[in-house]
Amino acid sequence: MSKILVTGGRGAVARGLSSLLTAHGVPHRLASREPDKPGTVHCDLSDPATFPGALAGVRSVFLYAEASAVDAFVKEAVSAGVEHVVLLSSSSVLAPDAADSPLAVSHLAVERALLASPLRTTLLRPGSFASNAFGWAWSLKSGRPVHLPYPGAYCDPVHETDLAEAAFAVLADPSLGARAYTLTGPQTLTFAAQLAILGDVIGHHIPFEPVSRDQWKSEVDGFIPGPYAEALLDFWAAADGLPVDLTDAVERLTGHAPRTFATWAADHADAFRQQS
């Protein structure tokens, strides 16, 4: 079978996809900007010098949305004979202000470059990753309340394993490709509801405190760039009290209902338990 290149090899979705390909005996090449295990090739999506080696002999690519050198990547992929690219994009590209939003601009630029090329392109557009909850881990493990600027903001947390299975499905079945899929979890949940579910899973109540936008921005300064933090706050404000529309795309691609946030929390419970 033709070789598949899986970029973003240190990411959870890429690792899950690589495991699925291995389990099904599908030849593939895991690539990363910082290879951390044997067999992983060097492919820095911001460095065109790393593209030829990573793409040699490849016919399909699972691609993370790094826009800085996407035109060079597309050119090299076409020259290498790549036929199909599956992009891990974002549902943020569907917003009216996507071209001006730090949350969407990189994904949108990569989508446009791929769609303007001769490459057969499949777009996977997840909403909110369930793994965003890892941002609360430090507070939980230290016993401090989680600070939430918008406790009532809704999201559609999707498990990274479902994203990996969706990517595997479109790589394995050509009839599913060349489309755009908006991928959501099975529930629309507020941040407060997610914390309640997480508390049930780890066995104790998780307190939270509503905080102002400015306080939250000051707390994440140095971790989240200012414009990105502001865009996140605006996104949460727009979703405050408004449930998110859900899709059946995960089930159509994988054959099963998407995993719940409770399942995700159980899979990662140790990351949130207090130190003994």
One Martini backbone bead per residue (centre of mass of N, CA, C, O) as a GRO file, in nm:
protein
  276
    1MET     BB    1   0.101   0.033   0.013
    2SER     BB    2   0.076   0.346   0.046
    3LYS     BB    3   0.223   0.600   0.195
    4ILE     BB    4   0.190   0.767   0.512
    5LEU     BB    5   0.180   1.094   0.642
    6VAL     BB    6   0.231   1.195   0.989
    7THR     BB    7   0.185   1.475   1.142
    8GLY     BB    8   0.239   1.575   1.459
    9GLY     BB    9   0.376   1.333   1.644
   10ARG     BB   10   0.318   1.472   1.947
   11GLY     BB   11   0.027   1.443   1.906
   12ALA     BB   12  -0.264   1.285   1.990
   13VAL     BB   13  -0.384   1.236   1.709
   14ALA     BB   14  -0.133   1.125   1.566
   15ARG     BB   15  -0.082   0.892   1.762
   16GLY     BB   16  -0.355   0.755   1.719
   17LEU     BB   17  -0.328   0.714   1.415
   18SER     BB   18  -0.070   0.546   1.419
   19SER     BB   19  -0.191   0.312   1.582
   20LEU     BB   20  -0.407   0.236   1.373
   21LEU     BB   21  -0.222   0.178   1.136
   22THR     BB   22  -0.062  -0.041   1.274
   23ALA     BB   23  -0.303  -0.234   1.349
   24HIS     BB   24  -0.372  -0.244   1.014
   25GLY     BB   25  -0.101  -0.250   0.840
   26VAL     BB   26  -0.024   0.054   0.765
   27PRO     BB   27   0.184   0.228   0.595
   28HIS     BB   28   0.396   0.467   0.772
   29ARG     BB   29   0.489   0.815   0.868
   30LEU     BB   30   0.623   0.967   1.137
   31ALA     BB   31   0.610   1.321   1.218
   32SER     BB   32   0.840   1.585   1.345
   33ARG     BB   33   0.993   1.858   1.475
   34GLU     BB   34   1.051   1.659   1.746
   35PRO     BB   35   1.184   1.381   1.758
   36ASP     BB   36   1.106   1.113   2.025
   37LYS     BB   37   1.133   0.849   1.836
   38PRO     BB   38   1.183   0.584   1.675
   39GLY     BB   39   1.101   0.648   1.323
   40THR     BB   40   1.089   0.946   1.336
   41VAL     BB   41   1.058   1.215   1.137
   42HIS     BB   42   1.166   1.514   1.000
   43CYS     BB   43   0.895   1.772   1.031
   44ASP     BB   44   0.884   2.113   0.971
   45LEU     BB   45   0.617   2.322   0.885
   46SER     BB   46   0.833   2.586   0.888
   47ASP     BB   47   1.050   2.393   0.712
   48PRO     BB   48   1.122   2.320   0.385
   49ALA     BB   49   1.384   2.138   0.419
   50THR     BB   50   1.198   1.889   0.547
   51PHE     BB   51   1.005   1.786   0.312
   52PRO     BB   52   1.136   1.585   0.109
   53GLY     BB   53   1.197   1.350   0.308
   54ALA     BB   54   0.904   1.313   0.419
   55LEU     BB   55   0.759   1.283   0.112
   56ALA     BB   56   0.893   1.041   0.019
   57GLY     BB   57   0.664   0.810  -0.116
   58VAL     BB   58   0.404   0.971  -0.078
   59ARG     BB   59   0.023   0.978  -0.095
   60SER     BB   60  -0.051   1.057   0.207
   61VAL     BB   61  -0.179   1.320   0.437
   62PHE     BB   62  -0.145   1.423   0.770
   63LEU     BB   63  -0.238   1.760   0.864
   64TYR     BB   64  -0.129   2.032   1.011
   65ALA     BB   65  -0.206   2.385   1.083
   66GLU     BB   66   0.058   2.529   0.920
   67ALA     BB   67   0.112   2.846   0.752
   68SER     BB   68   0.411   2.956   0.701
   69ALA     BB   69   0.474   2.694   0.467
   70VAL     BB   70   0.236   2.590   0.280
   71ASP     BB   71   0.324   2.645  -0.012
   72ALA     BB   72   0.576   2.462   0.002
   73PHE     BB   73   0.430   2.205   0.077
   74VAL     BB   74   0.248   2.181  -0.168
   75LYS     BB   75   0.469   2.177  -0.382
   76GLU     BB   76   0.614   1.921  -0.272
   77ALA     BB   77   0.372   1.729  -0.278
   78VAL     BB   78   0.326   1.738  -0.580
   79SER     BB   79   0.616   1.648  -0.662
   80ALA     BB   80   0.591   1.367  -0.489
   81GLY     BB   81   0.279   1.252  -0.547
   82VAL     BB   82   0.058   1.352  -0.390
   83GLU     BB   83  -0.307   1.296  -0.350
   84HIS     BB   84  -0.376   1.317  -0.024
   85VAL     BB   85  -0.529   1.546   0.216
   86VAL     BB   86  -0.557   1.556   0.575
   87LEU     BB   87  -0.703   1.810   0.765
   88LEU     BB   88  -0.649   1.966   1.077
   89SER     BB   89  -0.871   2.178   1.166
   90SER     BB   90  -1.149   2.416   1.218
   91SER     BB   91  -1.460   2.553   1.302
   92SER     BB   92  -1.360   2.855   1.305
   93VAL     BB   93  -1.376   2.898   0.984
   94LEU     BB   94  -1.705   2.952   0.996
   95ALA     BB   95  -1.670   3.225   1.081
   96PRO     BB   96  -1.716   3.548   0.977
   97ASP     BB   97  -1.415   3.632   1.125
   98ALA     BB   98  -1.181   3.432   1.046
   99ALA     BB   99  -0.963   3.615   0.897
  100ASP     BB  100  -0.932   3.789   1.196
  101SER     BB  101  -0.876   3.531   1.369
  102PRO     BB  102  -0.652   3.369   1.574
  103LEU     BB  103  -0.819   3.093   1.577
  104ALA     BB  104  -0.838   3.070   1.231
  105VAL     BB  105  -0.619   3.176   1.026
  106SER     BB  106  -0.437   2.927   0.986
  107HIS     BB  107  -0.651   2.725   0.892
  108LEU     BB  108  -0.753   2.894   0.653
  109ALA     BB  109  -0.489   2.911   0.493
  110VAL     BB  110  -0.454   2.606   0.450
  111GLU     BB  111  -0.717   2.546   0.313
  112ARG     BB  112  -0.675   2.736   0.068
  113ALA     BB  113  -0.413   2.609  -0.039
  114LEU     BB  114  -0.532   2.326  -0.090
  115LEU     BB  115  -0.787   2.406  -0.267
  116ALA     BB  116  -0.586   2.546  -0.491
  117SER     BB  117  -0.493   2.269  -0.546
  118PRO     BB  118  -0.448   1.934  -0.681
  119LEU     BB  119  -0.519   1.831  -0.411
  120ARG     BB  120  -0.678   1.606  -0.234
  121THR     BB  121  -0.923   1.731   0.007
  122THR     BB  122  -0.964   1.692   0.362
  123LEU     BB  123  -1.181   1.828   0.617
  124LEU     BB  124  -1.118   1.864   0.964
  125ARG     BB  125  -1.365   2.023   1.198
  126PRO     BB  126  -1.322   2.082   1.500
  127GLY     BB  127  -1.401   2.195   1.783
  128SER     BB  128  -1.371   2.117   2.098
  129PHE     BB  129  -1.135   2.002   2.288
  130ALA     BB  130  -1.122   1.810   2.563
  131SER     BB  131  -0.811   1.881   2.627
  132ASN     BB  132  -0.856   2.172   2.737
  133ALA     BB  133  -0.885   2.073   3.041
  134PHE     BB  134  -0.579   2.074   3.114
  135GLY     BB  135  -0.584   2.378   3.212
  136TRP     BB  136  -0.695   2.274   3.512
  137ALA     BB  137  -0.486   2.088   3.656
  138TRP     BB  138  -0.326   2.268   3.847
  139SER     BB  139  -0.561   2.351   4.029
  140LEU     BB  140  -0.653   2.068   4.113
  141LYS     BB  141  -0.372   1.961   4.228
  142SER     BB  142  -0.360   2.224   4.436
  143GLY     BB  143  -0.666   2.300   4.542
  144ARG     BB  144  -0.775   2.514   4.347
  145PRO     BB  145  -0.967   2.716   4.200
  146VAL     BB  146  -1.122   2.764   3.910
  147HIS     BB  147  -1.083   3.002   3.659
  148LEU     BB  148  -1.378   3.173   3.518
  149PRO     BB  149  -1.505   3.402   3.293
  150TYR     BB  150  -1.723   3.168   3.157
  151PRO     BB  151  -1.908   2.927   3.297
  152GLY     BB  152  -2.162   2.941   3.067
  153ALA     BB  153  -1.997   2.834   2.844
  154TYR     BB  154  -2.016   2.664   2.549
  155CYS     BB  155  -1.937   2.328   2.428
  156ASP     BB  156  -1.792   2.038   2.211
  157PRO     BB  157  -1.639   1.794   2.333
  158VAL     BB  158  -1.367   1.616   2.179
  159HIS     BB  159  -1.214   1.328   2.129
  160GLU     BB  160  -0.907   1.234   2.010
  161THR     BB  161  -0.990   0.946   1.918
  162ASP     BB  162  -1.211   1.037   1.720
  163LEU     BB  163  -1.020   1.193   1.535
  164ALA     BB  164  -0.840   0.956   1.459
  165GLU     BB  165  -1.071   0.780   1.340
  166ALA     BB  166  -1.158   0.980   1.124
  167ALA     BB  167  -0.889   0.991   0.975
  168PHE     BB  168  -0.873   0.691   0.912
  169ALA     BB  169  -1.131   0.670   0.742
  170VAL     BB  170  -1.040   0.873   0.507
  171LEU     BB  171  -0.779   0.709   0.438
  172ALA     BB  172  -0.920   0.419   0.384
  173ASP     BB  173  -1.173   0.577   0.231
  174PRO     BB  174  -1.210   0.742  -0.063
  175SER     BB  175  -1.525   0.811  -0.048
  176LEU     BB  176  -1.475   1.023   0.207
  177GLY     BB  177  -1.338   1.227   0.049
  178ALA     BB  178  -1.343   1.557  -0.045
  179ARG     BB  179  -1.435   1.690   0.236
  180ALA     BB  180  -1.631   1.842   0.497
  181TYR     BB  181  -1.591   1.811   0.861
  182THR     BB  182  -1.789   1.853   1.148
  183LEU     BB  183  -1.661   1.798   1.476
  184THR     BB  184  -1.823   1.649   1.758
  185GLY     BB  185  -1.954   1.591   2.030
  186PRO     BB  186  -2.247   1.468   2.214
  187GLN     BB  187  -2.216   1.747   2.378
  188THR     BB  188  -2.340   2.042   2.536
  189LEU     BB  189  -2.114   2.229   2.748
  190THR     BB  190  -2.026   2.373   3.017
  191PHE     BB  191  -1.772   2.442   3.217
  192ALA     BB  192  -1.920   2.370   3.478
  193ALA     BB  193  -2.010   2.086   3.379
  194GLN     BB  194  -1.729   1.971   3.332
  195LEU     BB  195  -1.637   1.994   3.628
  196ALA     BB  196  -1.853   1.807   3.742
  197ILE     BB  197  -1.768   1.557   3.584
  198LEU     BB  198  -1.475   1.549   3.678
  199GLY     BB  199  -1.544   1.520   3.978
  200ASP     BB  200  -1.687   1.248   3.957
  201VAL     BB  201  -1.439   1.092   3.848
  202ILE     BB  202  -1.227   1.181   4.094
  203GLY     BB  203  -1.416   1.219   4.375
  204HIS     BB  204  -1.453   1.547   4.369
  205HIS     BB  205  -1.514   1.858   4.419
  206ILE     BB  206  -1.498   2.144   4.191
  207PRO     BB  207  -1.398   2.448   4.223
  208PHE     BB  208  -1.513   2.782   4.125
  209GLU     BB  209  -1.427   3.111   3.980
  210PRO     BB  210  -1.530   3.400   3.890
  211VAL     BB  211  -1.378   3.612   3.642
  212SER     BB  212  -1.228   3.843   3.486
  213ARG     BB  213  -1.079   3.916   3.201
  214ASP     BB  214  -0.826   4.055   3.320
  215GLN     BB  215  -0.750   3.835   3.522
  216TRP     BB  216  -0.714   3.605   3.322
  217LYS     BB  217  -0.500   3.740   3.145
  218SER     BB  218  -0.288   3.770   3.373
  219GLU     BB  219  -0.265   3.457   3.433
  220VAL     BB  220  -0.180   3.385   3.111
  221ASP     BB  221   0.059   3.539   3.100
  222GLY     BB  222   0.308   3.367   2.898
  223PHE     BB  223   0.107   3.138   2.759
  224ILE     BB  224  -0.095   3.348   2.620
  225PRO     BB  225  -0.140   3.541   2.382
  226GLY     BB  226  -0.311   3.825   2.379
  227PRO     BB  227  -0.485   3.794   2.114
  228TYR     BB  228  -0.574   3.502   2.182
  229ALA     BB  229  -0.708   3.561   2.452
  230GLU     BB  230  -0.916   3.761   2.341
  231ALA     BB  231  -1.050   3.562   2.145
  232LEU     BB  232  -1.142   3.359   2.356
  233LEU     BB  233  -1.322   3.550   2.516
  234ASP     BB  234  -1.512   3.616   2.281
  235PHE     BB  235  -1.602   3.325   2.229
  236TRP     BB  236  -1.721   3.274   2.514
  237ALA     BB  237  -1.919   3.509   2.517
  238ALA     BB  238  -2.088   3.405   2.269
  239ALA     BB  239  -2.143   3.115   2.443
  240ASP     BB  240  -2.305   3.239   2.666
  241GLY     BB  241  -2.588   3.038   2.704
  242LEU     BB  242  -2.507   2.880   2.419
  243PRO     BB  243  -2.561   2.622   2.258
  244VAL     BB  244  -2.419   2.386   2.057
  245ASP     BB  245  -2.396   2.259   1.758
  246LEU     BB  246  -2.447   1.937   1.644
  247THR     BB  247  -2.302   1.643   1.501
  248ASP     BB  248  -2.267   1.323   1.296
  249ALA     BB  249  -1.970   1.279   1.185
  250VAL     BB  250  -1.838   1.072   1.368
  251GLU     BB  251  -2.043   0.843   1.318
  252ARG     BB  252  -2.015   0.832   1.005
  253LEU     BB  253  -1.701   0.759   1.015
  254THR     BB  254  -1.687   0.532   1.268
  255GLY     BB  255  -1.980   0.391   1.371
  256HIS     BB  256  -1.993   0.580   1.633
  257ALA     BB  257  -2.040   0.740   1.897
  258PRO     BB  258  -1.924   0.980   2.062
  259ARG     BB  259  -1.737   1.053   2.312
  260THR     BB  260  -1.752   1.149   2.619
  261PHE     BB  261  -1.639   1.350   2.867
  262ALA     BB  262  -1.633   1.126   3.080
  263THR     BB  263  -1.445   0.946   2.922
  264TRP     BB  264  -1.211   1.139   2.903
  265ALA     BB  265  -1.174   1.179   3.209
  266ALA     BB  266  -1.111   0.880   3.269
  267ASP     BB  267  -0.859   0.862   3.076
  268HIS     BB  268  -0.731   1.143   3.251
  269ALA     BB  269  -0.746   1.151   3.570
  270ASP     BB  270  -0.443   1.171   3.673
  271ALA     BB  271  -0.406   1.477   3.579
  272PHE     BB  272  -0.622   1.575   3.836
  273ARG     BB  273  -0.488   1.465   4.076
  274GLN     BB  274  -0.383   1.492   4.375
  275GLN     BB  275  -0.122   1.504   4.562
  276SER     BB  276  -0.001   1.288   4.831
   0.00000   0.00000   0.00000
